CSV table of C-alpha atoms and ligand atoms in Angstrom, one decimal:
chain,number,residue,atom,x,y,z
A,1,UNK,CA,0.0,0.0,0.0
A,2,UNK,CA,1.6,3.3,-1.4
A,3,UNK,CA,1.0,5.8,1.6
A,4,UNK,CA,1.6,9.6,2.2
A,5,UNK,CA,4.0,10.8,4.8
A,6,UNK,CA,0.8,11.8,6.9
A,7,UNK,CA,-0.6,8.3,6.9
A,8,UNK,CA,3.0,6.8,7.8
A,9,UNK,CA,3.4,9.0,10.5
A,10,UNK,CA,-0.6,8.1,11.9
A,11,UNK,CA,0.3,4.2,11.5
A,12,UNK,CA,3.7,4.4,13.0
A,13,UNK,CA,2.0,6.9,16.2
A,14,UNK,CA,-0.7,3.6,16.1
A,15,UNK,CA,1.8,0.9,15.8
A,16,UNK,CA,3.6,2.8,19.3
A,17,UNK,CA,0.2,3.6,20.8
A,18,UNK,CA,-0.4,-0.6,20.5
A,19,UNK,CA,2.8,-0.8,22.2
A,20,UNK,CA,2.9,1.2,24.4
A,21,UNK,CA,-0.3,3.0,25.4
A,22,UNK,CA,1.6,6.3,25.8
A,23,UNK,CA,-1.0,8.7,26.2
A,24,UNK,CA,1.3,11.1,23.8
A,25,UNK,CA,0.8,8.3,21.1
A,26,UNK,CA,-2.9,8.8,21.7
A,27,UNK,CA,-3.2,12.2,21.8
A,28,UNK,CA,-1.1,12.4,18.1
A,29,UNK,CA,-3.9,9.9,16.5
A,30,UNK,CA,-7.2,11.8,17.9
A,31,UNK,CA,-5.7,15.1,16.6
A,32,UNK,CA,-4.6,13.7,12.9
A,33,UNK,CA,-7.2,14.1,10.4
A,34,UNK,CA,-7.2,10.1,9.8
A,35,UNK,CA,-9.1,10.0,13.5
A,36,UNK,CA,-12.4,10.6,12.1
A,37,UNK,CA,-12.9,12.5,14.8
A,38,UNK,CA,-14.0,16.6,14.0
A,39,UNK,CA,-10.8,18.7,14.5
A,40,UNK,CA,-12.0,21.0,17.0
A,41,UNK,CA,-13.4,18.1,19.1
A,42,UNK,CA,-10.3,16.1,18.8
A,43,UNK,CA,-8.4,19.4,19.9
A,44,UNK,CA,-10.9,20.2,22.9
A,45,UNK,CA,-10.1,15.8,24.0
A,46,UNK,CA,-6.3,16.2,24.1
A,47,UNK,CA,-6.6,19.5,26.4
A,48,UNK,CA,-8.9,17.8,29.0
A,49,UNK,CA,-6.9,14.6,28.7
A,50,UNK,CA,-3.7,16.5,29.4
A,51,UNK,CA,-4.9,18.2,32.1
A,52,UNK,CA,-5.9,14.6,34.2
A,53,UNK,CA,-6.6,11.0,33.3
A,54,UNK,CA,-6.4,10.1,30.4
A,55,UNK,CA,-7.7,10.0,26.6
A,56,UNK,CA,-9.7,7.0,26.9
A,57,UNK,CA,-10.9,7.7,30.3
A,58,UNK,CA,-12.2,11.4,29.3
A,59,UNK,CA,-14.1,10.1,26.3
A,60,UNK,CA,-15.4,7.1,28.2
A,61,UNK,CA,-16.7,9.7,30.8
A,62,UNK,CA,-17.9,12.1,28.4
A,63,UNK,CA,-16.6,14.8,30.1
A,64,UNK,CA,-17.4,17.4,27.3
A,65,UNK,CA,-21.0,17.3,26.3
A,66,UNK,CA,-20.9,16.3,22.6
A,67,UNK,CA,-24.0,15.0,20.9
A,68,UNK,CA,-24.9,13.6,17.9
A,69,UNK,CA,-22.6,12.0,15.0
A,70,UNK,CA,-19.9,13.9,16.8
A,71,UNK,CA,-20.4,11.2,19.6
A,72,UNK,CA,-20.2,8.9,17.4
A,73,UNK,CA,-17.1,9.4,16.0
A,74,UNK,CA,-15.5,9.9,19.5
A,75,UNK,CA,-16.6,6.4,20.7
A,76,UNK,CA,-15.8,5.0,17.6
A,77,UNK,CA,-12.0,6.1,17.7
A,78,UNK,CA,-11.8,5.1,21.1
A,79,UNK,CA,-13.6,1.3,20.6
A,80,UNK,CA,-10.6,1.5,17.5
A,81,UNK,CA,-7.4,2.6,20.1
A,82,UNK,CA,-8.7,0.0,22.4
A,83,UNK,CA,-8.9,-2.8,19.8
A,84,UNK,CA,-5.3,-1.5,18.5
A,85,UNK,CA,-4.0,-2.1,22.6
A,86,UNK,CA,-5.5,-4.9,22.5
A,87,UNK,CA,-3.7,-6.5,19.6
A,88,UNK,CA,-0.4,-4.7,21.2
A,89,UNK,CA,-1.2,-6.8,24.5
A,90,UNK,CA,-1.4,-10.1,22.1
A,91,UNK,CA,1.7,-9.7,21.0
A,92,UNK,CA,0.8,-9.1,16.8
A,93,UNK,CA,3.2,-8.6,14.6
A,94,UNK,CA,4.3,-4.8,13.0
A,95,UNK,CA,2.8,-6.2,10.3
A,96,UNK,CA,0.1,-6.7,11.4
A,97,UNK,CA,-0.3,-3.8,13.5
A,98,UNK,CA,0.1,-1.7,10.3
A,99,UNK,CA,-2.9,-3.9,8.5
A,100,UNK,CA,-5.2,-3.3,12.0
A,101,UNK,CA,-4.9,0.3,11.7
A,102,UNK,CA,-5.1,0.3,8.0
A,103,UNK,CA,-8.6,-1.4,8.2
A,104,UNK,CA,-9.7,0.4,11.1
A,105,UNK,CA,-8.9,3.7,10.2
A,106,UNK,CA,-10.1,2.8,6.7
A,107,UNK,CA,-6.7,3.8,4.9
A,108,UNK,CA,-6.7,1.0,2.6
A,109,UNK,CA,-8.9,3.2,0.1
A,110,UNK,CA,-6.0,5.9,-0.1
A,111,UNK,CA,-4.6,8.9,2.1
A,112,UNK,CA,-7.6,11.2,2.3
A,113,UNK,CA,-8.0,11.7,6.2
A,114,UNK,CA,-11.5,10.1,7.1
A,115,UNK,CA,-13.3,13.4,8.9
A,116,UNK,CA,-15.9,13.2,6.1
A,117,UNK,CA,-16.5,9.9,5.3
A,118,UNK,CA,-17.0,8.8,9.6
A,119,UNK,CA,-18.7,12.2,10.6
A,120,UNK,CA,-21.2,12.6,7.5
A,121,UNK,CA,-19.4,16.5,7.5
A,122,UNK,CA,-19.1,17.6,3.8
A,123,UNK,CA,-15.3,18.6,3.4
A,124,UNK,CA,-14.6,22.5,3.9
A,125,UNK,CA,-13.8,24.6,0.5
A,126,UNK,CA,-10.6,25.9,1.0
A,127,UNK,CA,-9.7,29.5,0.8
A,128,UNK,CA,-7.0,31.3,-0.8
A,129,UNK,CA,-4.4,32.0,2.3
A,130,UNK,CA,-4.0,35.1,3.6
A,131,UNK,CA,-0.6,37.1,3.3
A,132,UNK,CA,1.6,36.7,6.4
A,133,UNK,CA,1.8,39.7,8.2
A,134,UNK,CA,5.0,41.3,8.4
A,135,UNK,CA,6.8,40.5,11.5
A,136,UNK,CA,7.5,43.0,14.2
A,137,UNK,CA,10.7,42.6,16.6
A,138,UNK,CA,9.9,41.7,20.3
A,139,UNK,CA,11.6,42.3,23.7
A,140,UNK,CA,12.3,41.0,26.6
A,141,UNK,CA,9.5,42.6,29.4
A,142,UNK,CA,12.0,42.0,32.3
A,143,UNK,CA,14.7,44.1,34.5
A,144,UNK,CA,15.9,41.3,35.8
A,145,UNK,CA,18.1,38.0,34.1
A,146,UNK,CA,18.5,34.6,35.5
A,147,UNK,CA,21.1,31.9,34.3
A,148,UNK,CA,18.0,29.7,34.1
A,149,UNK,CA,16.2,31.9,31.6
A,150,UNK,CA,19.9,31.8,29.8
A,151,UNK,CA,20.0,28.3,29.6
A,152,UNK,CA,16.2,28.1,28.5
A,153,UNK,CA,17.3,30.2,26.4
A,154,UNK,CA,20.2,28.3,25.2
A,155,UNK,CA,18.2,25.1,25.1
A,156,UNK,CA,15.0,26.4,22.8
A,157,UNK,CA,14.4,29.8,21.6
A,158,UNK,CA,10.6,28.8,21.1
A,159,UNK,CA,10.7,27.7,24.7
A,160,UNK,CA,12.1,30.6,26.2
A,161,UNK,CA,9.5,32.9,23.9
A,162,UNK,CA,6.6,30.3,25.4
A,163,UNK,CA,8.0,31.0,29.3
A,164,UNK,CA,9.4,33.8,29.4
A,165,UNK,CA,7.5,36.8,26.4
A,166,UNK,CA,4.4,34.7,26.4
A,167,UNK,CA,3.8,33.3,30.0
A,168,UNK,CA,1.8,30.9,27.7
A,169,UNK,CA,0.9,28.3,30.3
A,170,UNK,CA,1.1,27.8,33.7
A,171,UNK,CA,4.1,25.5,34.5
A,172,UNK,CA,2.2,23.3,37.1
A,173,UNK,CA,4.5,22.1,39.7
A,174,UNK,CA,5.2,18.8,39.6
A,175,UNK,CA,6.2,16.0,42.8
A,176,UNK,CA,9.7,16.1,41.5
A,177,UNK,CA,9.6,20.0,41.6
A,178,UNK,CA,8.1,19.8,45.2
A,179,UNK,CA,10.8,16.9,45.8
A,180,UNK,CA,13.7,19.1,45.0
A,181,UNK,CA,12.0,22.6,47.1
A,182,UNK,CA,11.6,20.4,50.1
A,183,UNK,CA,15.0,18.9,49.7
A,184,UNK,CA,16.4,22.3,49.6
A,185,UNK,CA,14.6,23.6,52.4
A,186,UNK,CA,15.7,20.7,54.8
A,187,UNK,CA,19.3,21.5,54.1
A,188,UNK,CA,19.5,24.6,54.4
A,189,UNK,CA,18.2,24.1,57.8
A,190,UNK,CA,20.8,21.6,58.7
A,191,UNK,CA,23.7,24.0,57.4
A,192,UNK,CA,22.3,26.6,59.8
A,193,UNK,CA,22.3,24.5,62.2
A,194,UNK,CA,25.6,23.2,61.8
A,195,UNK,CA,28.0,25.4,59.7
A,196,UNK,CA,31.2,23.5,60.9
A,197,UNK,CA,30.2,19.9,59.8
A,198,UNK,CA,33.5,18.6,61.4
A,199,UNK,CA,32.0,19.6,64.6
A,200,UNK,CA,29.2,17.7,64.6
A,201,UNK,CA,29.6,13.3,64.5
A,202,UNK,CA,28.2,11.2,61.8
A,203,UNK,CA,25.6,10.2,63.4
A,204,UNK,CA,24.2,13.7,64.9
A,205,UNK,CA,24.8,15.2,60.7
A,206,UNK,CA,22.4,11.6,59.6
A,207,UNK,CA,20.0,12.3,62.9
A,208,UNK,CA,19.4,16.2,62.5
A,209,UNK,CA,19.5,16.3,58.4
A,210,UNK,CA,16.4,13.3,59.0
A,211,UNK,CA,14.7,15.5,61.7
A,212,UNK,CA,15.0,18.6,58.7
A,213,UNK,CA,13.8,16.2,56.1
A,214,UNK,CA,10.8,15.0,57.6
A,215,UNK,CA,9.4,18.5,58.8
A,216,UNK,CA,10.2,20.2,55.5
A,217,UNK,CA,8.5,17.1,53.4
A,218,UNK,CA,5.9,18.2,55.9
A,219,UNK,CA,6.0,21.5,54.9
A,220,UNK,CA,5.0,20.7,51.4
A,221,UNK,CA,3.2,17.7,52.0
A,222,UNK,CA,0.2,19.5,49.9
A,223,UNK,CA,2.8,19.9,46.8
A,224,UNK,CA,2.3,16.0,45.8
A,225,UNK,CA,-0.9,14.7,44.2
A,226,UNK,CA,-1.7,11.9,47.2
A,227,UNK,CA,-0.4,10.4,50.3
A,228,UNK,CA,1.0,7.7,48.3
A,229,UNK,CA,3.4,10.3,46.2
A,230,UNK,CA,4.4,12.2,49.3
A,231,UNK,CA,5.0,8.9,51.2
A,232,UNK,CA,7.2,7.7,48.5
A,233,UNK,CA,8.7,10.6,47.8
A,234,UNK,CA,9.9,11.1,51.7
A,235,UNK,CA,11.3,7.9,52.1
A,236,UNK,CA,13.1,8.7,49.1
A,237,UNK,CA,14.5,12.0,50.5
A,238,UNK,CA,14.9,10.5,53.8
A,239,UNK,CA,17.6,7.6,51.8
A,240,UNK,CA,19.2,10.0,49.8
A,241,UNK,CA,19.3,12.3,53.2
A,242,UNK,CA,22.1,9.3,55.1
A,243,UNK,CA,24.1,9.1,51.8
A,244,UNK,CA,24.2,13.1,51.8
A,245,UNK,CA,25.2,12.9,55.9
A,246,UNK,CA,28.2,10.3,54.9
A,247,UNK,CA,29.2,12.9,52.2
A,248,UNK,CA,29.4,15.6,54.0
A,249,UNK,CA,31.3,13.8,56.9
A,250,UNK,CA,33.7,12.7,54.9
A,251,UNK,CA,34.2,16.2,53.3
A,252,UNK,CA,34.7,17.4,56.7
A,253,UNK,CA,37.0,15.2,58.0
A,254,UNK,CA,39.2,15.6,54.5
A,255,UNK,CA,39.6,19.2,54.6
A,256,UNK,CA,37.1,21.6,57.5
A,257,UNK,CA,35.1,24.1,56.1
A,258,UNK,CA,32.7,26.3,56.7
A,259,UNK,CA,29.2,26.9,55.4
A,260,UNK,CA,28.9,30.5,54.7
A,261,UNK,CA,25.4,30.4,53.7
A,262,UNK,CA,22.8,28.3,51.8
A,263,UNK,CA,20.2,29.8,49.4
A,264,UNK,CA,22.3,32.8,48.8
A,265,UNK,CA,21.1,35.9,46.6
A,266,UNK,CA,23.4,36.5,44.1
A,267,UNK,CA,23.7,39.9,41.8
A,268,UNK,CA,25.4,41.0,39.4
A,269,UNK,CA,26.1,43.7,36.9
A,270,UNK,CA,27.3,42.3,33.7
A,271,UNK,CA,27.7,45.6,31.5
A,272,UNK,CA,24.2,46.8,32.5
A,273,UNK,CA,22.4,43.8,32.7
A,274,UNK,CA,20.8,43.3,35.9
A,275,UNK,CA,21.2,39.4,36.7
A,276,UNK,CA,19.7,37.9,39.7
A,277,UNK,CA,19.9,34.3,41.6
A,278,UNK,CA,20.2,32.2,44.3
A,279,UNK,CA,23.0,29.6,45.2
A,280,UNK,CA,22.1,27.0,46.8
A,281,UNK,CA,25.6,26.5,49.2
A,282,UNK,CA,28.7,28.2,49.4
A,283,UNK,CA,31.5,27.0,51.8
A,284,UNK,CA,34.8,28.4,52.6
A,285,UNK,CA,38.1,26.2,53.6
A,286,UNK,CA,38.7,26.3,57.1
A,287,UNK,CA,42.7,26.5,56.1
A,288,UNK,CA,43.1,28.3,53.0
A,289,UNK,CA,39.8,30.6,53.1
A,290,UNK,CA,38.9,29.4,49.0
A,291,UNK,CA,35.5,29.6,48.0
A,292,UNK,CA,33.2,26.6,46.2
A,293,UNK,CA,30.0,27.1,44.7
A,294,UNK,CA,27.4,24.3,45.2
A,295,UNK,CA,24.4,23.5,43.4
A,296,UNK,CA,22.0,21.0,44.7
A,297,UNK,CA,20.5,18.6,41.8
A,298,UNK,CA,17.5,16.7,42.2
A,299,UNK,CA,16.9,15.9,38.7
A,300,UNK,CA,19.4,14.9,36.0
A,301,UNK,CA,23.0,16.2,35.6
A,302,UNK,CA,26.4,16.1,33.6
A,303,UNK,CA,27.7,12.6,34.2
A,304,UNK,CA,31.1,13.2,34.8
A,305,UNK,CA,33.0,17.3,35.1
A,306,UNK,CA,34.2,16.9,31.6
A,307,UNK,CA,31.0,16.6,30.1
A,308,UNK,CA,30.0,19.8,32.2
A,309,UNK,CA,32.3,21.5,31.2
A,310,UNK,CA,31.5,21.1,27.4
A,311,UNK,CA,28.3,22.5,28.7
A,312,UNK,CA,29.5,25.1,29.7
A,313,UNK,CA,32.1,26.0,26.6
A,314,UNK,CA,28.8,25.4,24.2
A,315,UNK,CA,27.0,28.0,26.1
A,316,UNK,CA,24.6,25.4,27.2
A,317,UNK,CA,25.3,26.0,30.7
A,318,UNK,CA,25.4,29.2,32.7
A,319,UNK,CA,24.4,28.6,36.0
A,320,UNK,CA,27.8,27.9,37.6
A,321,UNK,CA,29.5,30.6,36.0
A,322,UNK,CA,27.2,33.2,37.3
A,323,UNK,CA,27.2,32.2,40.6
A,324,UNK,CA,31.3,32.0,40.0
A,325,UNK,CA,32.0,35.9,38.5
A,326,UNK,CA,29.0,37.0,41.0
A,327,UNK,CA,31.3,35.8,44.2
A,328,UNK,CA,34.0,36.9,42.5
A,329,UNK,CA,32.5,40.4,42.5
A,330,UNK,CA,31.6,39.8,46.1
A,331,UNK,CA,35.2,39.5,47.0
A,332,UNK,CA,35.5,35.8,47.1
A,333,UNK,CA,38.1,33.6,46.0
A,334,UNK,CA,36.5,30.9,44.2
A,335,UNK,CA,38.8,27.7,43.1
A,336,UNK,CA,35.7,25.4,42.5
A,337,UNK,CA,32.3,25.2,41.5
A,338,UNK,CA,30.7,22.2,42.1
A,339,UNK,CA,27.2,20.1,41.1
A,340,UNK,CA,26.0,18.1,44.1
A,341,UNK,CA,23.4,15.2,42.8
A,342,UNK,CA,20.9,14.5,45.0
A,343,UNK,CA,17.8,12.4,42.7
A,344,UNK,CA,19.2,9.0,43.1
A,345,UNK,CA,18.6,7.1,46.3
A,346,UNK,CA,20.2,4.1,45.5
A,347,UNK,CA,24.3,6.3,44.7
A,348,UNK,CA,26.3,7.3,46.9
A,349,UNK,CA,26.8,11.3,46.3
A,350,UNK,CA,29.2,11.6,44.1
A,351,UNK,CA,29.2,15.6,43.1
A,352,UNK,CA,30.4,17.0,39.5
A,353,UNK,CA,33.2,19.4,40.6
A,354,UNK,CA,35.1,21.7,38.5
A,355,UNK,CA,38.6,23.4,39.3
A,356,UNK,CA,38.9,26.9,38.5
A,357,UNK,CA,42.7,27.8,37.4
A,358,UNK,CA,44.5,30.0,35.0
A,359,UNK,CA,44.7,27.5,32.3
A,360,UNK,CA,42.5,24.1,32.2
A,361,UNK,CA,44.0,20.7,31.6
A,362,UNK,CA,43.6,19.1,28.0
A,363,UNK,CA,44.0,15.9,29.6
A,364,UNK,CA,41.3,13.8,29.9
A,365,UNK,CA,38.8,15.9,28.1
A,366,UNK,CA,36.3,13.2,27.5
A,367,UNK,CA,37.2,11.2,30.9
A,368,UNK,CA,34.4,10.0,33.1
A,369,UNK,CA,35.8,11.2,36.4
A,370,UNK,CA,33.7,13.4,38.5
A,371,UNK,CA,36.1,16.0,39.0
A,372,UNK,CA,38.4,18.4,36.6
A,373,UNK,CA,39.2,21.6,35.5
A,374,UNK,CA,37.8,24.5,33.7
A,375,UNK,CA,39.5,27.6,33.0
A,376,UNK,CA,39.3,31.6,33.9
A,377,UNK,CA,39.4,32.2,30.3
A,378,UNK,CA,36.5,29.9,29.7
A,379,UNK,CA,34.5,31.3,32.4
A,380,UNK,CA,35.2,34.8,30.9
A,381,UNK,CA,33.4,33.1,27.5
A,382,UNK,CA,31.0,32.6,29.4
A,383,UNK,CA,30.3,35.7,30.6
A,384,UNK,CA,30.9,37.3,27.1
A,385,UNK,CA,27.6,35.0,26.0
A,386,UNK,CA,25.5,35.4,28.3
A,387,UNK,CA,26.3,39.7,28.0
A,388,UNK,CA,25.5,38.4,23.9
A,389,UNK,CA,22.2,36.7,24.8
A,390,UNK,CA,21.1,39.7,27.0
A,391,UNK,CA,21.5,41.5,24.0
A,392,UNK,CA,19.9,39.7,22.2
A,393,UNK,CA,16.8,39.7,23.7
A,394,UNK,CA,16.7,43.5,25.0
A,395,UNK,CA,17.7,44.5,21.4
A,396,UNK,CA,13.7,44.5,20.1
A,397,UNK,CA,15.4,42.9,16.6
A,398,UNK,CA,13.5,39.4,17.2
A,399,UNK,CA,11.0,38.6,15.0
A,400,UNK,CA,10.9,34.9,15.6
A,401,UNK,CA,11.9,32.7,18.3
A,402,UNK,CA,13.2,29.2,16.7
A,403,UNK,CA,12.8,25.4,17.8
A,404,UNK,CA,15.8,23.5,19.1
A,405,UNK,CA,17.3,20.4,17.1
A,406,UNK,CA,17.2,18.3,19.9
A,407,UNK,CA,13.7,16.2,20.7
A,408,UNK,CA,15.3,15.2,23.8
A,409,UNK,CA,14.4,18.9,24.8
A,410,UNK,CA,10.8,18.4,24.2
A,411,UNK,CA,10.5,15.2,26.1
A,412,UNK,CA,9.0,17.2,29.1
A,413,UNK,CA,7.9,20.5,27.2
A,414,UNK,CA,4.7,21.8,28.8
A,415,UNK,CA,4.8,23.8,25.4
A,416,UNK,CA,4.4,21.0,23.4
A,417,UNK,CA,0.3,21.2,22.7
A,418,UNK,CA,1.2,24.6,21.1
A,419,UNK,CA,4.5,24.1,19.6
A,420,UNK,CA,3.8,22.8,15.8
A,421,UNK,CA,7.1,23.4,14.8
A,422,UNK,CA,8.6,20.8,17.4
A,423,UNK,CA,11.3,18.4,15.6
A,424,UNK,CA,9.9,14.8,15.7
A,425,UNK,CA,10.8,12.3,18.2
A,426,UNK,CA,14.0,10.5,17.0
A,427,UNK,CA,12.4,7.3,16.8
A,428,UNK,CA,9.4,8.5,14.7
A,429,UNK,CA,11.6,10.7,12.0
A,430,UNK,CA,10.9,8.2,9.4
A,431,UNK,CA,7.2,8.3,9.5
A,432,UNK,CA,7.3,12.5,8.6
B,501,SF4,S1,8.2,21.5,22.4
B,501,SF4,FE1,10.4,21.4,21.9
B,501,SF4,S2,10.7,22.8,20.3
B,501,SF4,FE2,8.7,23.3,21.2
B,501,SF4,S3,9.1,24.9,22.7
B,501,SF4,FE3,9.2,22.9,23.8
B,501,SF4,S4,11.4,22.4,23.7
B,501,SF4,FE4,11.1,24.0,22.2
C-alpha cells in the first residue's frame, strides 16, 4: 500500500500507541485528520486529557458534552485505540499492527483523512491563504536575568518565547519539583544549624538532616498529588538524606570548612544587565579561606565534570559561572564550583566538581571522572555569551523565536500542545 508521509506518521504513532499505550501516542492519532474525529473536538479531548486521566478515560466519561454524529465518532476512535492495545497486548506482529490500523482507520482506500467519510461532514472549501503579516521585533519585558532563563534560552528559543515573552501556560509544579523545594529547604536548615560539619559526628549530621527532612517534606506535603506520592517521595528524600550525611562527613573530615550560607542571593552587573539568583551553598576552607560554589541537583546532571564543562564551553550552561563571576565580584576567592546530585537514592553522592585555574588541563577531556578543570578564560566566554544573549533579547530585533534540534528537549515541554514546529521524536523521524 503506497501511503503519504501523513498516513506513515498516523500508522507508525498507532503501531507505538499498540505498544505502548503512551497517552502522547494517543493524543497524536485523535488530533490527525485520519481519526475521524472533527478537529475542534479532537483538539478540545487532548486538552482535557492533558490536564488529568487520560484520553480514553475522558471520552469514556464524556466529560465534554458532545451530541450527535460527533459522539459517534469519539466512541468509535476510542472502541478503534482499544482494539489496537489490545492486539499490542497479544503480541501481533508490526505487520500486522500496520494492517489493524489500516482497516480500522479505513486507509486501505487511499490517504484522504476520514473526517468526512465517519462524521457525515461535507469537506470544507478551502480558501486562498491570507498574506503573512510582516513580522515586528519583540523584547524581553523583564529588568531582571537569571542563568536559568539563559540556559532556557540556550536550550530552545521557542521555549524561552513560550516562558518567558508569552507566560503561555502555567508551569504546574510537579512531585519532583516539590521533591527538590523540600529537599532544599531541609538542608539549608541543617547547614544553619551546623556550619562547621566537622564539629558535629556522623551520626548527629544523619539524625538532625532526618529531623529537617521529615518536617520540611511536611512543609510541602500539599505539593504531591496523594499520600502515596508524598510517602514515597519522603522515604526517598529521607535515603538519599544518610548518603548526603556520609558525604558531607567525609568532606569534613578531608579538609574543614565552613558553610557560609545556603540559598544565597546573588547579583550581578554584567555591563548593565541586571542578573539575579540564588546559590544553593557556598562553603569556605577552614585553612586556606577558597570559596566553592554548590548546586544541589534533584533531577538529572552532567555525568562526569568533563561533560559539564563542554556545557558550559557550548554555552549550554550558565548557571555555575554566574554564581562563579557573582562571588568573584563579592570579594570571594572561588577555586571550585561544584554540582552536588541528590535524585538518586540508590548512589552514593558523588558531586560533579570543576577546578577553577588560569589554564585548564587538556588531559582527559572526554574522561568519566567526577572532578576536573575549567579555565578563567572559559568562564570569561561565558560571561561574554550570556552579555550576547542579553543583548539579544533586550535589542527588540526578534522577529521569531526558533525550535531546538534536539527532541530530547521536548521530552517534558509543557509547550508541546502549542509548539507545531517541534522536531519529531527521534524514533518516529521516518514516518514525517
Ligand atoms: S516543544 Fe520542543 S521545540 Fe517546542 S518549545 Fe518545547 S522544547 Fe522547544
Amino acid at each position: 500500500m503506497s501511503q503519504s508521509p501523513e498516513a506513515r506518521s498516523f500508522v507508525a504513532a498507532a503501531v507505538a500507541w499498540s505498544r505502548t499505550a503512551e497517552e502522547r501516542h494517543a493524543i497524536r492519532l485523535i488530533r490527525s485528520p485520519f481519526s475521524g474525529v472533527a478537529h475542534e473536538v479532537a483538539a478540545a479531548y487532548a486538552v482535557v486529557g492533558q490536564r488529568g486521566g487520560t484520553l480514553l478515560d475522558s471520552i469514556a466519561r464524556t466529560r465534554l458534552a458532545i451530541g450527535g454524529e460527533q459522539r459517534d465518532a469519539l466512541f468509535a476512535f476510542a472502541a478503534k485505540l482499544e482494539e489496537l492495545r489490545a492486539a499490542g497486548e497479544g503480541g501481533a506482529s508490526e505487520e500486522a499492527l500496520h494492517a489493524t490500523t489500516a482497516r480500522l482507520f479505513d486507509l486501505a482506500a487511499g490517504d484522504a483523512p476520514s473526517n468526512s467519510r465517519t462524521s457525515g461532514v461535507a469537506p470544507p472549501a478551502l480558501a486562498e491563504p491570507v498574506a503573512p503579516e510582516a513580522g515586528s521585533g519583540v523584547r524581553t519585558r523583564h529588568a531582571h536575568f537569571s542563568a536559568s532563563a539563559l540556559n532556557t534560552y540556550a536550550e530552545c528559543a521557542r521555549k524561552w518565547y513560550y516562558r518567558y515573552l508569552c507566560a503561555a501556560v502555567e508551569d504546574k509544579s510537579s512531585p519532583a519539583a516539590v521533591y527538590g523545594t523540600a529537599f532544599h529547604a531541609a538542608l539549608e536548615s541543617l547547614h544553619a544549624e551546623i556550619p562547621h560539619p566537622s564539629d558535629a559526628a556522623p551520626e548527629d549530621l544523619r539524625r538532625r538532616l532526618e529531623g529537617y527532612v521529615n518536617a520540611a517534606f511536611e512543609r510541602y506535603r500539599n505539593g504531591f498529588g496523594t499520600a502515596v506520592e508524598y510517602e514515597l517521595q519522603r522515604r526517598r528524600a529521607q535515603r538519599t538524606a544518610l548518603r548526603y550525611a556520609d558525604w558531607l562527613a567525609g568532606e569534613a573530615r578531608r579538609a574543614p570548612f565552613t558553610v557560609v550560607g545556603c540559598e544565597l542571593s546573588a547579583r550581578l552587573d554584567l555591563e548593565g544587565y541586571d542578573f539575579i539568583g540564588y546559590i544553593d551553598r557556598l562553603d569556605r576552607d577552614d585553612r586556606t579561606g577558597n570559596v566553592t560554589v554548590i548546586d544541589y541537583k534533584t533531577g538529572a546532571i552532567a555525568a562526569s565534570a568533563s561533560e559539564y564543562r563542554d556545557k558550559v564551553r557550548q554555552f549550554k550552561d550558565f548557571q555555575l559561572p554566574f554564581y562563579y563571576w557573582a562571588r568573584t565580584a563579592a570579594g570571594d576567592r572561588v577555586t571550585k564550583l561544584a554540582l552536588v546530585p541528590l535524585k538518586n537514592a540508590q548512589l552514593d553522592v558523588r558531586p560533579i566538581a570543576l577546578e577553577v585555574v588560569p589554564v585548564a588541563s587538556q588531559n582527559g577531556a572526554r574522561s568519566s571522572a567526577a572532578t576536573g578543570t575549567i579555565s578563567i578564560a572559559e568562564l570569561e566566554r561565558a560571561r561574554a555569551r550570556m552579555v550576547e544573549i542579553c543583548r539579544e533579547l533586550s535589542s527588540g530585533d526578534a522577529t521569531s523565536f526558533g525550535v531546538t534540534e534536539d527532541p530530547g528537549a521536548c521530552t517534558y515541554c509543557v509547550y508541546t500542545a502549542a509548539c507545531a514546529n517541534r522536531p519529531a521524536p527521534a524514533e518516529e523521524k521516518f514516518g514525517r
